[in-house]
mmCIF file of C-alpha atoms and ligand atoms in Angstrom:
data_model
loop_
_atom_site.group_PDB
_atom_site.id
_atom_site.type_symbol
_atom_site.label_atom_id
_atom_site.label_comp_id
_atom_site.label_asym_id
_atom_site.label_seq_id
_atom_site.Cartn_x
_atom_site.Cartn_y
_atom_site.Cartn_z
ATOM 1 C CA UNK A 1 0.696 16.197 -0.511
ATOM 2 C CA UNK A 2 1.475 19.831 -0.913
ATOM 3 C CA UNK A 3 5.569 21.273 -0.300
ATOM 4 C CA UNK A 4 4.778 23.284 2.363
ATOM 5 C CA UNK A 5 2.570 20.664 4.107
ATOM 6 C CA UNK A 6 5.772 18.437 3.474
ATOM 7 C CA UNK A 7 7.904 20.930 5.281
ATOM 8 C CA UNK A 8 5.704 21.547 8.228
ATOM 9 C CA UNK A 9 5.476 17.587 8.621
ATOM 10 C CA UNK A 10 9.398 17.695 8.180
ATOM 11 C CA UNK A 11 9.823 20.754 11.273
ATOM 12 C CA UNK A 12 6.915 18.707 13.279
ATOM 13 C CA UNK A 13 8.707 15.501 13.460
ATOM 14 C CA UNK A 14 12.263 17.360 13.548
ATOM 15 C CA UNK A 15 11.062 18.765 16.726
ATOM 16 C CA UNK A 16 9.420 15.448 17.951
ATOM 17 C CA UNK A 17 12.797 13.667 17.771
ATOM 18 C CA UNK A 18 14.900 16.492 19.910
ATOM 19 C CA UNK A 19 12.475 16.226 22.208
ATOM 20 C CA UNK A 20 12.435 12.410 22.457
ATOM 21 C CA UNK A 21 16.242 12.384 22.026
ATOM 22 C CA UNK A 22 15.801 14.610 25.218
ATOM 23 C CA UNK A 23 13.582 12.170 27.354
ATOM 24 C CA UNK A 24 10.999 14.374 27.037
ATOM 25 C CA UNK A 25 7.730 11.606 28.247
ATOM 26 C CA UNK A 26 4.762 13.755 26.711
ATOM 27 C CA UNK A 27 6.913 13.190 23.306
ATOM 28 C CA UNK A 28 5.768 9.175 23.573
ATOM 29 C CA UNK A 29 1.894 10.306 23.605
ATOM 30 C CA UNK A 30 2.843 12.476 20.899
ATOM 31 C CA UNK A 31 4.649 9.766 18.796
ATOM 32 C CA UNK A 32 1.839 7.260 19.519
ATOM 33 C CA UNK A 33 -0.764 9.879 18.396
ATOM 34 C CA UNK A 34 0.973 10.796 15.026
ATOM 35 C CA UNK A 35 2.306 7.327 14.301
ATOM 36 C CA UNK A 36 0.233 4.282 15.697
ATOM 37 C CA UNK A 37 -2.597 4.853 13.276
ATOM 38 C CA UNK A 38 -0.605 4.151 10.400
ATOM 39 C CA UNK A 39 1.803 1.703 11.985
ATOM 40 C CA UNK A 40 -1.254 -0.170 13.095
ATOM 41 C CA UNK A 41 -2.996 -0.088 9.415
ATOM 42 C CA UNK A 42 -0.141 -1.096 7.573
ATOM 43 C CA UNK A 43 0.862 -4.096 9.461
ATOM 44 C CA UNK A 44 -2.640 -5.210 9.804
ATOM 45 C CA UNK A 45 -2.528 -4.976 6.010
ATOM 46 C CA UNK A 46 0.263 -7.505 5.984
ATOM 47 C CA UNK A 47 -0.668 -9.545 8.504
ATOM 48 C CA UNK A 48 -4.523 -9.519 8.457
ATOM 49 C CA UNK A 49 -4.880 -10.374 12.225
ATOM 50 C CA UNK A 50 -6.077 -7.447 15.000
ATOM 51 C CA UNK A 51 -3.743 -9.151 17.621
ATOM 52 C CA UNK A 52 -0.699 -9.595 15.603
ATOM 53 C CA UNK A 53 -1.061 -6.011 14.611
ATOM 54 C CA UNK A 54 -1.579 -4.870 18.080
ATOM 55 C CA UNK A 55 1.901 -6.741 19.081
ATOM 56 C CA UNK A 56 3.485 -4.995 15.985
ATOM 57 C CA UNK A 57 2.213 -1.492 16.913
ATOM 58 C CA UNK A 58 3.641 -2.289 20.784
ATOM 59 C CA UNK A 59 7.123 -3.323 19.543
ATOM 60 C CA UNK A 60 7.163 -0.494 17.159
ATOM 61 C CA UNK A 61 6.413 2.115 19.435
ATOM 62 C CA UNK A 62 8.460 0.772 22.018
ATOM 63 C CA UNK A 63 11.281 0.353 20.041
ATOM 64 C CA UNK A 64 10.725 4.107 18.577
ATOM 65 C CA UNK A 65 11.881 5.138 22.337
ATOM 66 C CA UNK A 66 14.633 2.719 22.909
ATOM 67 C CA UNK A 67 16.377 3.287 19.783
ATOM 68 C CA UNK A 68 15.578 7.229 19.061
ATOM 69 C CA UNK A 69 19.368 7.584 20.309
ATOM 70 C CA UNK A 70 20.431 5.326 17.129
ATOM 71 C CA UNK A 71 18.129 7.420 14.428
ATOM 72 C CA UNK A 72 20.648 9.497 12.859
ATOM 73 C CA UNK A 73 18.340 11.746 10.577
ATOM 74 C CA UNK A 74 20.293 10.373 7.554
ATOM 75 C CA UNK A 75 16.243 9.280 6.015
ATOM 76 C CA UNK A 76 12.701 11.059 7.414
ATOM 77 C CA UNK A 77 12.175 9.707 10.930
ATOM 78 C CA UNK A 78 8.518 8.953 9.023
ATOM 79 C CA UNK A 79 10.386 6.548 6.881
ATOM 80 C CA UNK A 80 12.631 5.227 9.534
ATOM 81 C CA UNK A 81 8.912 3.787 11.358
ATOM 82 C CA UNK A 82 7.877 2.440 8.410
ATOM 83 C CA UNK A 83 11.027 0.720 7.795
ATOM 84 C CA UNK A 84 10.431 -0.638 11.735
ATOM 85 C CA UNK A 85 6.988 -1.691 10.936
ATOM 86 C CA UNK A 86 7.850 -3.700 8.360
ATOM 87 C CA UNK A 87 10.587 -5.565 9.925
ATOM 88 C CA UNK A 88 8.668 -6.286 13.299
ATOM 89 C CA UNK A 89 5.861 -7.288 10.272
ATOM 90 C CA UNK A 90 7.897 -9.551 8.712
ATOM 91 C CA UNK A 91 9.473 -11.178 12.157
ATOM 92 C CA UNK A 92 6.166 -11.457 13.221
ATOM 93 C CA UNK A 93 5.013 -13.473 10.127
ATOM 94 C CA UNK A 94 7.906 -15.693 9.584
ATOM 95 C CA UNK A 95 7.295 -17.552 12.858
ATOM 96 C CA UNK A 96 4.193 -18.669 11.507
ATOM 97 C CA UNK A 97 3.534 -21.078 9.131
ATOM 98 C CA UNK A 98 3.505 -19.788 5.840
ATOM 99 C CA UNK A 99 1.011 -20.306 2.892
ATOM 100 C CA UNK A 100 2.961 -21.394 -0.467
ATOM 101 C CA UNK A 101 3.188 -17.965 -2.781
ATOM 102 C CA UNK A 102 1.365 -17.910 -6.261
ATOM 103 C CA UNK A 103 3.622 -16.929 -9.037
ATOM 104 C CA UNK A 104 2.694 -13.619 -9.999
ATOM 105 C CA UNK A 105 3.330 -14.658 -13.579
ATOM 106 C CA UNK A 106 0.566 -17.023 -14.094
ATOM 107 C CA UNK A 107 -1.215 -13.563 -13.492
ATOM 108 C CA UNK A 108 0.334 -10.742 -15.983
ATOM 109 C CA UNK A 109 -1.562 -10.573 -18.772
ATOM 110 C CA UNK A 110 -1.034 -12.421 -21.676
ATOM 111 C CA UNK A 111 -0.335 -11.589 -25.350
ATOM 112 C CA UNK A 112 -0.217 -13.323 -28.743
ATOM 113 C CA UNK A 113 3.231 -13.703 -31.052
ATOM 114 C CA UNK A 114 2.609 -10.026 -32.529
ATOM 115 C CA UNK A 115 2.497 -8.601 -28.808
ATOM 116 C CA UNK A 116 -1.859 -8.560 -29.571
ATOM 117 C CA UNK A 117 -3.776 -9.278 -25.996
ATOM 118 C CA UNK A 118 -5.325 -12.710 -26.007
ATOM 119 C CA UNK A 119 -7.927 -12.092 -23.830
ATOM 120 C CA UNK A 120 -11.100 -10.841 -23.883
ATOM 121 C CA UNK A 121 -10.934 -7.985 -21.280
ATOM 122 C CA UNK A 122 -14.400 -6.322 -19.791
ATOM 123 C CA UNK A 123 -14.340 -2.901 -18.439
ATOM 124 C CA UNK A 124 -15.923 -3.190 -15.321
ATOM 125 C CA UNK A 125 -14.886 -0.176 -13.931
ATOM 126 C CA UNK A 126 -18.179 1.826 -14.241
ATOM 127 C CA UNK A 127 -20.040 -0.943 -12.323
ATOM 128 C CA UNK A 128 -18.091 -1.175 -8.894
ATOM 129 C CA UNK A 129 -19.738 1.332 -6.853
ATOM 130 C CA UNK A 130 -23.079 -0.673 -6.224
ATOM 131 C CA UNK A 131 -20.436 -3.450 -5.556
ATOM 132 C CA UNK A 132 -17.812 -1.413 -3.096
ATOM 133 C CA UNK A 133 -18.858 -1.387 0.497
ATOM 134 C CA UNK A 134 -20.655 -4.758 0.835
ATOM 135 C CA UNK A 135 -18.603 -7.234 2.826
ATOM 136 C CA UNK A 136 -18.622 -9.764 0.186
ATOM 137 C CA UNK A 137 -15.934 -7.357 -2.116
ATOM 138 C CA UNK A 138 -14.212 -6.216 0.982
ATOM 139 C CA UNK A 139 -12.996 -9.522 1.534
ATOM 140 C CA UNK A 140 -12.140 -10.268 -2.091
ATOM 141 C CA UNK A 141 -10.118 -7.424 -2.675
ATOM 142 C CA UNK A 142 -8.183 -8.287 1.221
ATOM 143 C CA UNK A 143 -7.926 -11.721 -0.518
ATOM 144 C CA UNK A 144 -6.532 -10.705 -3.838
ATOM 145 C CA UNK A 145 -4.153 -8.194 -1.493
ATOM 146 C CA UNK A 146 -3.119 -11.308 0.829
ATOM 147 C CA UNK A 147 -2.195 -12.944 -2.281
ATOM 148 C CA UNK A 148 0.360 -10.966 -3.892
ATOM 149 C CA UNK A 149 3.901 -11.668 -3.296
ATOM 150 C CA UNK A 150 5.928 -9.799 -0.573
ATOM 151 C CA UNK A 151 7.826 -7.474 -2.632
ATOM 152 C CA UNK A 152 5.062 -6.380 -4.639
ATOM 153 C CA UNK A 153 2.730 -6.265 -1.481
ATOM 154 C CA UNK A 154 4.577 -4.168 0.446
ATOM 155 C CA UNK A 155 5.411 -1.486 -3.013
ATOM 156 C CA UNK A 156 1.620 -2.007 -3.045
ATOM 157 C CA UNK A 157 0.394 -0.577 0.427
ATOM 158 C CA UNK A 158 3.222 2.082 0.435
ATOM 159 C CA UNK A 159 2.484 3.766 -2.429
ATOM 160 C CA UNK A 160 -1.109 2.842 -3.806
ATOM 161 C CA UNK A 161 -3.158 2.645 -0.384
ATOM 162 C CA UNK A 162 -1.030 5.052 2.197
ATOM 163 C CA UNK A 163 -0.231 7.170 -0.983
ATOM 164 C CA UNK A 164 3.644 7.883 0.061
ATOM 165 C CA UNK A 165 5.053 9.563 -2.946
ATOM 166 C CA UNK A 166 7.392 6.794 -5.378
ATOM 167 C CA UNK A 167 10.575 8.656 -3.980
ATOM 168 C CA UNK A 168 9.649 7.771 -0.201
ATOM 169 C CA UNK A 169 8.540 4.180 -0.818
ATOM 170 C CA UNK A 170 12.488 4.005 -2.429
ATOM 171 C CA UNK A 171 13.848 5.462 0.688
ATOM 172 C CA UNK A 172 12.340 3.064 3.297
ATOM 173 C CA UNK A 173 12.565 0.143 1.251
ATOM 174 C CA UNK A 174 15.892 0.403 -0.062
ATOM 175 C CA UNK A 175 14.918 0.263 -3.310
ATOM 176 C CA UNK A 176 15.858 2.623 -6.869
ATOM 177 C CA UNK A 177 13.241 4.300 -8.338
ATOM 178 C CA UNK A 178 12.313 2.145 -10.979
ATOM 179 C CA UNK A 179 12.487 -0.732 -9.292
ATOM 180 C CA UNK A 180 9.464 0.926 -7.130
ATOM 181 C CA UNK A 181 7.595 1.623 -10.266
ATOM 182 C CA UNK A 182 8.248 -1.941 -11.959
ATOM 183 C CA UNK A 183 7.091 -3.784 -8.464
ATOM 184 C CA UNK A 184 3.844 -1.537 -8.322
ATOM 185 C CA UNK A 185 2.680 -2.155 -11.683
ATOM 186 C CA UNK A 186 3.062 -5.785 -11.740
ATOM 187 C CA UNK A 187 1.100 -5.902 -8.498
ATOM 188 C CA UNK A 188 -1.472 -3.691 -9.809
ATOM 189 C CA UNK A 189 -1.802 -6.356 -12.980
ATOM 190 C CA UNK A 190 -1.842 -9.090 -10.703
ATOM 191 C CA UNK A 191 -4.848 -7.265 -8.628
ATOM 192 C CA UNK A 192 -6.548 -6.404 -11.707
ATOM 193 C CA UNK A 193 -6.685 -9.691 -13.014
ATOM 194 C CA UNK A 194 -8.018 -11.083 -9.557
ATOM 195 C CA UNK A 195 -10.251 -8.402 -9.329
ATOM 196 C CA UNK A 196 -11.828 -8.997 -13.279
ATOM 197 C CA UNK A 197 -12.829 -12.487 -12.667
ATOM 198 C CA UNK A 198 -15.264 -11.056 -9.190
ATOM 199 C CA UNK A 199 -16.530 -7.878 -11.177
ATOM 200 C CA UNK A 200 -17.287 -9.800 -14.259
ATOM 201 C CA UNK A 201 -18.789 -12.864 -13.172
ATOM 202 C CA UNK A 202 -21.297 -10.252 -10.930
ATOM 203 C CA UNK A 203 -21.419 -8.049 -14.615
ATOM 204 C CA UNK A 204 -22.902 -11.178 -16.000
ATOM 205 C CA UNK A 205 -24.786 -12.196 -13.552
ATOM 206 C CA UNK A 206 -26.404 -9.430 -13.320
ATOM 207 C CA UNK A 207 -27.096 -9.254 -17.124
ATOM 208 C CA UNK A 208 -29.029 -12.760 -16.885
ATOM 209 C CA UNK A 209 -31.618 -11.445 -14.318
ATOM 210 C CA UNK B 1 1.185 1.709 -34.335
ATOM 211 C CA UNK B 2 2.376 0.154 -31.344
ATOM 212 C CA UNK B 3 0.984 -2.998 -29.972
ATOM 213 C CA UNK B 4 -1.267 -3.806 -27.125
ATOM 214 C CA UNK B 5 2.252 -5.337 -24.695
ATOM 215 C CA UNK B 6 3.809 -2.038 -25.399
ATOM 216 C CA UNK B 7 0.754 -0.180 -24.397
ATOM 217 C CA UNK B 8 0.338 -2.236 -21.144
ATOM 218 C CA UNK B 9 3.878 -1.354 -20.456
ATOM 219 C CA UNK B 10 3.339 2.034 -20.780
ATOM 220 C CA UNK B 11 0.550 2.397 -18.609
ATOM 221 C CA UNK B 12 1.988 3.223 -15.235
ATOM 222 C CA UNK B 13 3.705 6.064 -16.397
ATOM 223 C CA UNK B 14 1.109 7.465 -18.735
ATOM 224 C CA UNK B 15 -1.285 7.560 -15.434
ATOM 225 C CA UNK B 16 1.562 9.687 -13.912
ATOM 226 C CA UNK B 17 1.790 11.445 -16.702
ATOM 227 C CA UNK B 18 5.707 10.985 -17.189
ATOM 228 C CA UNK B 19 5.648 10.275 -20.794
ATOM 229 C CA UNK B 20 6.923 11.900 -23.448
ATOM 230 C CA UNK B 21 4.703 14.158 -26.190
ATOM 231 C CA UNK B 22 5.587 11.323 -28.926
ATOM 232 C CA UNK B 23 4.802 8.197 -26.938
ATOM 233 C CA UNK B 24 1.555 10.012 -25.236
ATOM 234 C CA UNK B 25 0.374 10.086 -28.797
ATOM 235 C CA UNK B 26 1.449 6.788 -29.818
ATOM 236 C CA UNK B 27 0.068 5.196 -27.031
ATOM 237 C CA UNK B 28 -3.451 7.226 -27.665
ATOM 238 C CA UNK B 29 -3.715 6.450 -31.244
ATOM 239 C CA UNK B 30 -3.589 2.793 -30.069
ATOM 240 C CA UNK B 31 -6.718 3.107 -27.707
ATOM 241 C CA UNK B 32 -8.699 4.908 -30.491
ATOM 242 C CA UNK B 33 -8.019 1.596 -32.196
ATOM 243 C CA UNK B 34 -8.087 -0.889 -29.527
ATOM 244 C CA UNK B 35 -11.391 -0.845 -27.600
ATOM 245 C CA UNK B 36 -9.662 -4.079 -25.564
ATOM 246 C CA UNK B 37 -6.746 -2.071 -24.026
ATOM 247 C CA UNK B 38 -8.667 0.927 -22.998
ATOM 248 C CA UNK B 39 -11.115 -1.536 -21.040
ATOM 249 C CA UNK B 40 -8.180 -2.865 -19.607
ATOM 250 C CA UNK B 41 -6.877 0.952 -18.795
ATOM 251 C CA UNK B 42 -9.894 1.847 -16.858
ATOM 252 C CA UNK B 43 -10.249 -1.224 -14.915
ATOM 253 C CA UNK B 44 -6.208 -0.959 -14.096
ATOM 254 C CA UNK B 45 -6.972 2.617 -12.764
ATOM 255 C CA UNK B 46 -10.238 1.072 -10.838
ATOM 256 C CA UNK B 47 -8.193 -1.573 -9.295
ATOM 257 C CA UNK B 48 -6.124 0.971 -7.552
ATOM 258 C CA UNK B 49 -8.780 3.162 -6.409
ATOM 259 C CA UNK B 50 -11.042 0.454 -4.868
ATOM 260 C CA UNK B 51 -8.151 -1.520 -3.038
ATOM 261 C CA UNK B 52 -7.150 1.790 -1.848
ATOM 262 C CA UNK B 53 -10.705 2.807 -0.541
ATOM 263 C CA UNK B 54 -10.814 -0.477 1.080
ATOM 264 C CA UNK B 55 -7.799 -1.086 2.665
ATOM 265 C CA UNK B 56 -7.643 2.569 3.898
ATOM 266 C CA UNK B 57 -10.818 1.850 6.276
ATOM 267 C CA UNK B 58 -9.151 0.469 8.414
ATOM 268 C CA UNK B 59 -8.877 2.155 11.837
ATOM 269 C CA UNK B 60 -7.388 1.035 15.249
ATOM 270 C CA UNK B 61 -10.344 -1.198 17.123
ATOM 271 C CA UNK B 62 -11.197 0.401 20.465
ATOM 272 C CA UNK B 63 -10.549 -2.666 22.596
ATOM 273 C CA UNK B 64 -6.736 -1.903 20.532
ATOM 274 C CA UNK B 65 -6.487 1.654 21.203
ATOM 275 C CA UNK B 66 -7.140 1.192 24.750
ATOM 276 C CA UNK B 67 -4.451 -1.863 25.383
ATOM 277 C CA UNK B 68 -2.143 0.971 23.373
ATOM 278 C CA UNK B 69 -3.054 3.114 25.652
ATOM 279 C CA UNK B 70 -2.215 1.385 29.165
ATOM 280 C CA UNK B 71 1.502 -0.423 27.292
ATOM 281 C CA UNK B 72 2.115 3.745 26.568
ATOM 282 C CA UNK B 73 1.298 4.588 30.229
ATOM 283 C CA UNK B 74 2.820 1.736 31.369
ATOM 284 C CA UNK B 75 6.101 2.035 29.411
ATOM 285 C CA UNK B 76 6.398 6.476 30.957
ATOM 286 C CA UNK B 77 6.149 4.763 33.986
ATOM 287 C CA UNK B 78 9.088 2.518 33.939
ATOM 288 C CA UNK B 79 10.878 5.431 32.588
ATOM 289 C CA UNK B 80 10.085 7.766 35.020
ATOM 290 C CA UNK B 81 11.202 5.749 37.464
ATOM 291 C CA UNK B 82 14.671 5.578 36.025
HETATM 292 ZN ZN1 LIG C 301 -4.782 -2.859 -27.455
#
């Protein structure tokens, strides 16, 4: 995002917050228009359930309206929106049965004593195109992301999927920049490994026919 | 020469372009001698791209959009009465 774009976004946000704090009802629609898709997409990616994501989106919008006077502008308004969305999603997730997390370490790369790669690494990066938008691939990707531990998943969704900057993610999650980077790196390693299994199998099948 | 483990630890910063010149150079030297790490780099980058392209496609379904609209209207109505 360009600097001017960022500045404009910031100004739009600030004006909106002022309107909302002044009780201007039109600001309701503008807030919804600007943020409901982001709120819905993030909560859907965290919970993988349409009804839950709808509930959370409503709840978040309501919180924005009701708590607007507690927003002090110490962080960006959008960071505040993301934080409320995450909290609401986690509350919802906690109220449901939780599937046991698998350990991320099992899926990190392994090395021999000298620090060299131990497994055979196939380069499937050129062959994903034809597969990308099939339902099966989408399912595999959704499942892999779903298996990420919570801490890594949220960083991955905000930074790599939503495309926010490392600084912004660190503000939203109240993490240091190195912590954001290391979680994101671990998330990518984990997902790479998960997806490798799928694409390698596909490539070897293609080779046979 | 740096080993594969160091190479993979550096991937994140390498892609960001935030490595200093020397480190970047020794990483590239490693790549020249180590095809598995090139494959790793390529698939590491692809992972981000394909996950983003897949998860980014989420749109609010029409029925949810309608529900949100009437919810908003209701909320505004309540505010108006105050
Ligand atoms: Zn290597």
